[in-house]
Amino acid sequence: MPPAAQSNTTGTFKSFFNSRFRGTVNFNDTNYILMGTLDSSLPPFECTSVEFKSIKRSTFVGTRAIEGRIGPETLDLTLDDGTKIQGKFKEKMGKNQEVVCGSIAFTPF
């Protein structure tokens, strides 16, 4: 019987001024780069340890819609397949929480 698929893991998440973000995650011994955009104009932020919860193998196929809340100290996003991305910022962001949506794509490397 094959081992059960991993459903939680950790990674990184960093945004830039132009509402773009990128990060990394390892899932079932495969490394992925994640990149995407958010609809909000947020100041840059960085999470050096982000939890990815309830991941499915299909999470890493195609582009996914993403929505959730960002700031002032945490990241709390949900992908359209139910995967949660949660983390604490390296440094507190000046803005209050904002509801955001956007898209995310994963590339194995």
mmCIF file of N, CA and C in Angstrom:
data_model
loop_
_atom_site.group_PDB
_atom_site.id
_atom_site.type_symbol
_atom_site.label_atom_id
_atom_site.label_comp_id
_atom_site.label_asym_id
_atom_site.label_seq_id
_atom_site.Cartn_x
_atom_site.Cartn_y
_atom_site.Cartn_z
ATOM 1 N N MET A 1 0.853 -1.181 0.000
ATOM 2 C CA MET A 1 0.000 0.000 0.000
ATOM 3 C C MET A 1 0.900 1.246 0.000
ATOM 4 N N PRO A 2 0.701 2.198 -0.926
ATOM 5 C CA PRO A 2 1.537 3.397 -0.973
ATOM 6 C C PRO A 2 1.282 4.291 0.235
ATOM 7 N N PRO A 3 2.297 5.102 0.620
ATOM 8 C CA PRO A 3 2.104 5.994 1.762
ATOM 9 C C PRO A 3 1.024 7.027 1.472
ATOM 10 N N ALA A 4 0.385 7.477 2.535
ATOM 11 C CA ALA A 4 -0.665 8.497 2.388
ATOM 12 C C ALA A 4 -0.057 9.794 1.878
ATOM 13 N N ALA A 5 -0.807 10.509 1.088
ATOM 14 C CA ALA A 5 -0.342 11.799 0.568
ATOM 15 C C ALA A 5 -0.230 12.798 1.713
ATOM 16 N N GLN A 6 0.791 13.590 1.649
ATOM 17 C CA GLN A 6 1.007 14.644 2.634
ATOM 18 C C GLN A 6 -0.113 15.670 2.493
ATOM 19 N N SER A 7 -0.661 16.165 3.619
ATOM 20 C CA SER A 7 -1.743 17.139 3.507
ATOM 21 C C SER A 7 -1.380 18.499 4.086
ATOM 22 N N ASN A 8 -0.283 18.604 4.835
ATOM 23 C CA ASN A 8 0.185 19.875 5.387
ATOM 24 C C ASN A 8 1.680 19.996 5.155
ATOM 25 N N THR A 9 2.166 21.202 4.964
ATOM 26 C CA THR A 9 3.593 21.446 4.811
ATOM 27 C C THR A 9 3.864 22.920 5.082
ATOM 28 N N THR A 10 5.122 23.297 5.084
ATOM 29 C CA THR A 10 5.473 24.705 5.278
ATOM 30 C C THR A 10 6.229 25.216 4.064
ATOM 31 N N GLY A 11 6.269 26.529 3.935
ATOM 32 C CA GLY A 11 6.971 27.150 2.828
ATOM 33 C C GLY A 11 7.245 28.607 3.135
ATOM 34 N N THR A 12 7.502 29.391 2.095
ATOM 35 C CA THR A 12 7.762 30.822 2.243
ATOM 36 C C THR A 12 6.802 31.605 1.361
ATOM 37 N N PHE A 13 6.646 32.882 1.643
ATOM 38 C CA PHE A 13 5.716 33.731 0.889
ATOM 39 C C PHE A 13 6.223 35.162 0.995
ATOM 40 N N LYS A 14 6.429 35.840 -0.129
ATOM 41 C CA LYS A 14 6.945 37.208 -0.122
ATOM 42 C C LYS A 14 6.240 38.012 -1.208
ATOM 43 N N SER A 15 5.789 39.214 -0.859
ATOM 44 C CA SER A 15 5.125 40.067 -1.848
ATOM 45 C C SER A 15 6.033 41.228 -2.229
ATOM 46 N N PHE A 16 5.647 41.879 -3.321
ATOM 47 C CA PHE A 16 6.386 43.020 -3.846
ATOM 48 C C PHE A 16 5.411 44.174 -4.048
ATOM 49 N N PHE A 17 5.912 45.376 -4.332
ATOM 50 C CA PHE A 17 5.068 46.568 -4.458
ATOM 51 C C PHE A 17 3.963 46.448 -5.503
ATOM 52 N N ASN A 18 4.187 45.773 -6.584
ATOM 53 C CA ASN A 18 3.211 45.726 -7.678
ATOM 54 C C ASN A 18 2.171 44.624 -7.504
ATOM 55 N N SER A 19 1.850 44.272 -6.263
ATOM 56 C CA SER A 19 0.836 43.265 -5.916
ATOM 57 C C SER A 19 1.202 41.856 -6.362
ATOM 58 N N ARG A 20 2.434 41.643 -6.739
ATOM 59 C CA ARG A 20 2.887 40.297 -7.105
ATOM 60 C C ARG A 20 3.516 39.628 -5.883
ATOM 61 N N PHE A 21 3.494 38.298 -5.893
ATOM 62 C CA PHE A 21 4.135 37.561 -4.813
ATOM 63 C C PHE A 21 4.803 36.324 -5.365
ATOM 64 N N ARG A 22 5.695 35.775 -4.579
ATOM 65 C CA ARG A 22 6.324 34.503 -4.929
ATOM 66 C C ARG A 22 6.682 33.789 -3.647
ATOM 67 N N GLY A 23 6.866 32.500 -3.742
ATOM 68 C CA GLY A 23 7.211 31.711 -2.575
ATOM 69 C C GLY A 23 7.689 30.337 -2.984
ATOM 70 N N THR A 24 7.919 29.512 -1.995
ATOM 71 C CA THR A 24 8.348 28.140 -2.235
ATOM 72 C C THR A 24 7.599 27.210 -1.287
ATOM 73 N N VAL A 25 7.437 25.981 -1.721
ATOM 74 C CA VAL A 25 6.820 24.959 -0.883
ATOM 75 C C VAL A 25 7.325 23.595 -1.362
ATOM 76 N N ASN A 26 7.484 22.652 -0.441
ATOM 77 C CA ASN A 26 7.845 21.284 -0.777
ATOM 78 C C ASN A 26 6.648 20.409 -0.428
ATOM 79 N N PHE A 27 6.196 19.628 -1.396
ATOM 80 C CA PHE A 27 5.045 18.756 -1.184
ATOM 81 C C PHE A 27 5.372 17.377 -1.732
ATOM 82 N N ASN A 28 5.301 16.353 -0.887
ATOM 83 C CA ASN A 28 5.607 14.973 -1.286
ATOM 84 C C ASN A 28 6.928 14.878 -2.050
ATOM 85 N N ASP A 29 7.970 15.483 -1.489
ATOM 86 C CA ASP A 29 9.335 15.445 -2.029
ATOM 87 C C ASP A 29 9.504 16.161 -3.369
ATOM 88 N N THR A 30 8.585 17.030 -3.726
ATOM 89 C CA THR A 30 8.740 17.869 -4.912
ATOM 90 C C THR A 30 8.718 19.321 -4.472
ATOM 91 N N ASN A 31 9.716 20.092 -4.918
ATOM 92 C CA ASN A 31 9.763 21.523 -4.616
ATOM 93 C C ASN A 31 8.971 22.292 -5.656
ATOM 94 N N TYR A 32 8.231 23.294 -5.218
ATOM 95 C CA TYR A 32 7.446 24.141 -6.111
ATOM 96 C C TYR A 32 7.767 25.602 -5.842
ATOM 97 N N ILE A 33 7.801 26.388 -6.906
ATOM 98 C CA ILE A 33 7.813 27.842 -6.798
ATOM 99 C C ILE A 33 6.378 28.269 -7.014
ATOM 100 N N LEU A 34 5.870 29.151 -6.169
ATOM 101 C CA LEU A 34 4.528 29.677 -6.378
ATOM 102 C C LEU A 34 4.645 31.155 -6.713
ATOM 103 N N MET A 35 3.866 31.586 -7.688
ATOM 104 C CA MET A 35 3.866 32.988 -8.099
ATOM 105 C C MET A 35 2.441 33.398 -8.402
ATOM 106 N N GLY A 36 2.140 34.666 -8.176
ATOM 107 C CA GLY A 36 0.805 35.137 -8.470
ATOM 108 C C GLY A 36 0.652 36.620 -8.233
ATOM 109 N N THR A 37 -0.597 37.056 -8.302
ATOM 110 C CA THR A 37 -0.917 38.466 -8.094
ATOM 111 C C THR A 37 -2.109 38.584 -7.154
ATOM 112 N N LEU A 38 -2.158 39.711 -6.456
ATOM 113 C CA LEU A 38 -3.284 40.045 -5.591
ATOM 114 C C LEU A 38 -3.954 41.283 -6.152
ATOM 115 N N ASP A 39 -5.239 41.464 -5.865
ATOM 116 C CA ASP A 39 -5.959 42.614 -6.402
ATOM 117 C C ASP A 39 -5.722 43.886 -5.607
ATOM 118 N N SER A 40 -5.143 43.785 -4.435
ATOM 119 C CA SER A 40 -4.938 44.959 -3.588
ATOM 120 C C SER A 40 -3.541 45.525 -3.760
ATOM 121 N N SER A 41 -3.443 46.813 -3.562
ATOM 122 C CA SER A 41 -2.150 47.471 -3.575
ATOM 123 C C SER A 41 -1.639 47.502 -2.138
ATOM 124 N N LEU A 42 -0.895 46.486 -1.763
ATOM 125 C CA LEU A 42 -0.392 46.344 -0.402
ATOM 126 C C LEU A 42 1.092 46.670 -0.357
ATOM 127 N N PRO A 43 1.573 47.139 0.788
ATOM 128 C CA PRO A 43 3.021 47.289 0.915
ATOM 129 C C PRO A 43 3.662 45.899 0.904
ATOM 130 N N PRO A 44 4.937 45.798 0.576
ATOM 131 C CA PRO A 44 5.595 44.493 0.568
ATOM 132 C C PRO A 44 5.550 43.843 1.953
ATOM 133 N N PHE A 45 5.460 42.516 1.954
ATOM 134 C CA PHE A 45 5.516 41.768 3.208
ATOM 135 C C PHE A 45 6.214 40.446 2.953
ATOM 136 N N GLU A 46 6.675 39.815 4.027
ATOM 137 C CA GLU A 46 7.379 38.544 3.905
ATOM 138 C C GLU A 46 7.029 37.637 5.072
ATOM 139 N N CYS A 47 6.752 36.383 4.756
ATOM 140 C CA CYS A 47 6.548 35.341 5.760
ATOM 141 C C CYS A 47 7.612 34.275 5.492
ATOM 142 N N THR A 48 8.483 34.045 6.458
ATOM 143 C CA THR A 48 9.541 33.059 6.254
ATOM 144 C C THR A 48 9.099 31.643 6.597
ATOM 145 N N SER A 49 7.977 31.504 7.281
ATOM 146 C CA SER A 49 7.427 30.186 7.573
ATOM 147 C C SER A 49 5.912 30.252 7.435
ATOM 148 N N VAL A 50 5.428 29.722 6.338
ATOM 149 C CA VAL A 50 4.002 29.727 6.030
ATOM 150 C C VAL A 50 3.498 28.292 6.076
ATOM 151 N N GLU A 51 2.325 28.089 6.663
ATOM 152 C CA GLU A 51 1.719 26.761 6.693
ATOM 153 C C GLU A 51 0.754 26.611 5.520
ATOM 154 N N PHE A 52 0.891 25.513 4.804
ATOM 155 C CA PHE A 52 -0.039 25.136 3.748
ATOM 156 C C PHE A 52 -0.828 23.967 4.311
ATOM 157 N N LYS A 53 -2.148 24.105 4.432
ATOM 158 C CA LYS A 53 -2.983 23.087 5.076
ATOM 159 C C LYS A 53 -4.017 22.533 4.103
ATOM 160 N N SER A 54 -4.357 21.271 4.283
ATOM 161 C CA SER A 54 -5.377 20.580 3.483
ATOM 162 C C SER A 54 -5.017 20.554 2.002
ATOM 163 N N ILE A 55 -3.744 20.320 1.709
ATOM 164 C CA ILE A 55 -3.270 20.285 0.322
ATOM 165 C C ILE A 55 -3.690 18.978 -0.337
ATOM 166 N N LYS A 56 -4.016 19.062 -1.608
ATOM 167 C CA LYS A 56 -4.303 17.887 -2.428
ATOM 168 C C LYS A 56 -3.285 17.868 -3.572
ATOM 169 N N ARG A 57 -3.065 16.730 -4.172
ATOM 170 C CA ARG A 57 -2.152 16.686 -5.327
ATOM 171 C C ARG A 57 -2.614 17.642 -6.420
ATOM 172 N N SER A 58 -3.908 17.775 -6.602
ATOM 173 C CA SER A 58 -4.441 18.640 -7.659
ATOM 174 C C SER A 58 -4.213 20.125 -7.383
ATOM 175 N N THR A 59 -3.834 20.488 -6.139
ATOM 176 C CA THR A 59 -3.556 21.887 -5.805
ATOM 177 C C THR A 59 -2.504 22.458 -6.743
ATOM 178 N N PHE A 60 -1.536 21.651 -7.145
ATOM 179 C CA PHE A 60 -0.385 22.121 -7.902
ATOM 180 C C PHE A 60 -0.568 22.036 -9.414
ATOM 181 N N VAL A 61 -1.800 21.875 -9.877
ATOM 182 C CA VAL A 61 -2.089 21.788 -11.305
ATOM 183 C C VAL A 61 -2.823 23.043 -11.747
ATOM 184 N N GLY A 62 -2.277 23.741 -12.737
ATOM 185 C CA GLY A 62 -2.938 24.927 -13.282
ATOM 186 C C GLY A 62 -2.831 26.142 -12.382
ATOM 187 N N THR A 63 -3.676 27.112 -12.681
ATOM 188 C CA THR A 63 -3.730 28.355 -11.909
ATOM 189 C C THR A 63 -4.945 28.309 -11.002
ATOM 190 N N ARG A 64 -4.787 28.742 -9.781
ATOM 191 C CA ARG A 64 -5.863 28.709 -8.790
ATOM 192 C C ARG A 64 -6.263 30.114 -8.383
ATOM 193 N N ALA A 65 -7.541 30.288 -8.114
ATOM 194 C CA ALA A 65 -8.021 31.548 -7.531
ATOM 195 C C ALA A 65 -7.662 31.537 -6.054
ATOM 196 N N ILE A 66 -7.397 32.722 -5.519
ATOM 197 C CA ILE A 66 -6.993 32.846 -4.122
ATOM 198 C C ILE A 66 -7.731 34.024 -3.504
ATOM 199 N N GLU A 67 -8.183 33.865 -2.251
ATOM 200 C CA GLU A 67 -8.814 34.976 -1.549
ATOM 201 C C GLU A 67 -8.552 34.834 -0.060
ATOM 202 N N GLY A 68 -8.720 35.923 0.666
ATOM 203 C CA GLY A 68 -8.514 35.875 2.103
ATOM 204 C C GLY A 68 -8.212 37.239 2.685
ATOM 205 N N ARG A 69 -7.491 37.230 3.808
ATOM 206 C CA ARG A 69 -7.155 38.465 4.523
ATOM 207 C C ARG A 69 -5.644 38.560 4.700
ATOM 208 N N ILE A 70 -5.159 39.804 4.594
ATOM 209 C CA ILE A 70 -3.736 40.075 4.771
ATOM 210 C C ILE A 70 -3.575 41.271 5.692
ATOM 211 N N GLY A 71 -2.704 41.139 6.701
ATOM 212 C CA GLY A 71 -2.316 42.251 7.555
ATOM 213 C C GLY A 71 -3.098 42.331 8.843
ATOM 214 N N PRO A 72 -2.652 43.122 9.800
ATOM 215 C CA PRO A 72 -1.352 43.798 9.777
ATOM 216 C C PRO A 72 -0.194 42.896 10.195
ATOM 217 N N GLU A 73 -0.491 41.716 10.790
ATOM 218 C CA GLU A 73 0.590 40.830 11.242
ATOM 219 C C GLU A 73 0.560 39.447 10.611
ATOM 220 N N THR A 74 -0.553 39.106 9.945
ATOM 221 C CA THR A 74 -0.703 37.738 9.449
ATOM 222 C C THR A 74 -1.226 37.679 8.019
ATOM 223 N N LEU A 75 -1.020 36.510 7.440
ATOM 224 C CA LEU A 75 -1.489 36.153 6.113
ATOM 225 C C LEU A 75 -2.467 35.004 6.309
ATOM 226 N N ASP A 76 -3.669 35.087 5.752
ATOM 227 C CA ASP A 76 -4.668 34.032 5.891
ATOM 228 C C ASP A 76 -5.422 33.927 4.573
ATOM 229 N N LEU A 77 -4.952 33.046 3.694
ATOM 230 C CA LEU A 77 -5.505 32.917 2.348
ATOM 231 C C LEU A 77 -6.088 31.524 2.139
ATOM 232 N N THR A 78 -7.040 31.419 1.218
ATOM 233 C CA THR A 78 -7.636 30.138 0.852
ATOM 234 C C THR A 78 -7.655 30.028 -0.667
ATOM 235 N N LEU A 79 -7.175 28.892 -1.180
ATOM 236 C CA LEU A 79 -7.243 28.631 -2.618
ATOM 237 C C LEU A 79 -8.623 28.090 -2.962
ATOM 238 N N ASP A 80 -8.969 28.107 -4.239
ATOM 239 C CA ASP A 80 -10.299 27.652 -4.657
ATOM 240 C C ASP A 80 -10.541 26.163 -4.427
ATOM 241 N N ASP A 81 -9.492 25.395 -4.104
ATOM 242 C CA ASP A 81 -9.688 23.973 -3.786
ATOM 243 C C ASP A 81 -9.733 23.713 -2.280
ATOM 244 N N GLY A 82 -9.731 24.791 -1.467
ATOM 245 C CA GLY A 82 -9.812 24.654 -0.021
ATOM 246 C C GLY A 82 -8.479 24.677 0.703
ATOM 247 N N THR A 83 -7.364 24.640 -0.025
ATOM 248 C CA THR A 83 -6.048 24.714 0.610
ATOM 249 C C THR A 83 -5.897 26.049 1.330
ATOM 250 N N LYS A 84 -5.406 26.004 2.564
ATOM 251 C CA LYS A 84 -5.188 27.211 3.373
ATOM 252 C C LYS A 84 -3.705 27.562 3.360
ATOM 253 N N ILE A 85 -3.412 28.857 3.263
ATOM 254 C CA ILE A 85 -2.045 29.367 3.369
ATOM 255 C C ILE A 85 -2.061 30.388 4.497
ATOM 256 N N GLN A 86 -1.344 30.075 5.585
ATOM 257 C CA GLN A 86 -1.373 30.945 6.762
ATOM 258 C C GLN A 86 0.042 31.165 7.281
ATOM 259 N N GLY A 87 0.314 32.397 7.700
ATOM 260 C CA GLY A 87 1.630 32.691 8.246
ATOM 261 C C GLY A 87 1.660 34.019 8.963
ATOM 262 N N LYS A 88 2.747 34.238 9.654
ATOM 263 C CA LYS A 88 2.958 35.481 10.387
ATOM 264 C C LYS A 88 4.048 36.268 9.665
ATOM 265 N N PHE A 89 3.851 37.579 9.519
ATOM 266 C CA PHE A 89 4.823 38.406 8.815
ATOM 267 C C PHE A 89 6.125 38.526 9.584
ATOM 268 N N LYS A 90 7.201 38.647 8.835
ATOM 269 C CA LYS A 90 8.514 38.872 9.423
ATOM 270 C C LYS A 90 8.518 40.210 10.168
ATOM 271 N N GLU A 91 7.883 41.226 9.567
ATOM 272 C CA GLU A 91 7.719 42.542 10.189
ATOM 273 C C GLU A 91 6.268 42.971 10.026
ATOM 274 N N LYS A 92 5.728 43.630 11.032
ATOM 275 C CA LYS A 92 4.333 44.078 10.996
ATOM 276 C C LYS A 92 4.110 45.047 9.834
ATOM 277 N N MET A 93 3.002 44.861 9.137
ATOM 278 C CA MET A 93 2.619 45.744 8.043
ATOM 279 C C MET A 93 1.845 46.920 8.624
ATOM 280 N N GLY A 94 1.992 48.083 8.052
ATOM 281 C CA GLY A 94 1.331 49.274 8.567
ATOM 282 C C GLY A 94 -0.175 49.292 8.390
ATOM 283 N N LYS A 95 -0.702 48.552 7.421
ATOM 284 C CA LYS A 95 -2.137 48.588 7.130
ATOM 285 C C LYS A 95 -2.912 47.609 7.998
ATOM 286 N N ASN A 96 -4.201 47.908 8.185
ATOM 287 C CA ASN A 96 -5.098 46.951 8.831
ATOM 288 C C ASN A 96 -5.380 45.823 7.857
ATOM 289 N N GLN A 97 -6.092 44.803 8.325
ATOM 290 C CA GLN A 97 -6.406 43.677 7.447
ATOM 291 C C GLN A 97 -7.175 44.133 6.224
ATOM 292 N N GLU A 98 -6.832 43.545 5.106
ATOM 293 C CA GLU A 98 -7.541 43.807 3.862
ATOM 294 C C GLU A 98 -8.017 42.489 3.278
ATOM 295 N N VAL A 99 -9.209 42.498 2.728
ATOM 296 C CA VAL A 99 -9.714 41.344 1.999
ATOM 297 C C VAL A 99 -9.094 41.411 0.610
ATOM 298 N N VAL A 100 -8.521 40.315 0.174
ATOM 299 C CA VAL A 100 -7.847 40.294 -1.118
ATOM 300 C C VAL A 100 -8.321 39.098 -1.930
ATOM 301 N N CYS A 101 -8.150 39.190 -3.226
ATOM 302 C CA CYS A 101 -8.326 38.042 -4.101
ATOM 303 C C CYS A 101 -7.295 38.158 -5.208
ATOM 304 N N GLY A 102 -7.070 37.089 -5.905
ATOM 305 C CA GLY A 102 -6.072 37.085 -6.960
ATOM 306 C C GLY A 102 -5.927 35.692 -7.515
ATOM 307 N N SER A 103 -4.735 35.392 -8.029
ATOM 308 C CA SER A 103 -4.488 34.071 -8.599
ATOM 309 C C SER A 103 -3.088 33.611 -8.218
ATOM 310 N N ILE A 104 -2.897 32.304 -8.267
ATOM 311 C CA ILE A 104 -1.624 31.700 -7.892
ATOM 312 C C ILE A 104 -1.360 30.520 -8.822
ATOM 313 N N ALA A 105 -0.104 30.342 -9.204
ATOM 314 C CA ALA A 105 0.297 29.208 -10.033
ATOM 315 C C ALA A 105 1.524 28.564 -9.402
ATOM 316 N N PHE A 106 1.647 27.251 -9.521
ATOM 317 C CA PHE A 106 2.756 26.495 -8.947
ATOM 318 C C PHE A 106 3.590 25.897 -10.069
ATOM 319 N N THR A 107 4.918 25.957 -9.950
ATOM 320 C CA THR A 107 5.825 25.382 -10.933
ATOM 321 C C THR A 107 6.811 24.469 -10.217
ATOM 322 N N PRO A 108 6.883 23.180 -10.587
ATOM 323 C CA PRO A 108 7.863 22.302 -9.940
ATOM 324 C C PRO A 108 9.279 22.666 -10.377
ATOM 325 N N PHE A 109 10.232 22.489 -9.466
ATOM 326 C CA PHE A 109 11.639 22.697 -9.846
ATOM 327 C C PHE A 109 12.516 21.669 -9.172
#
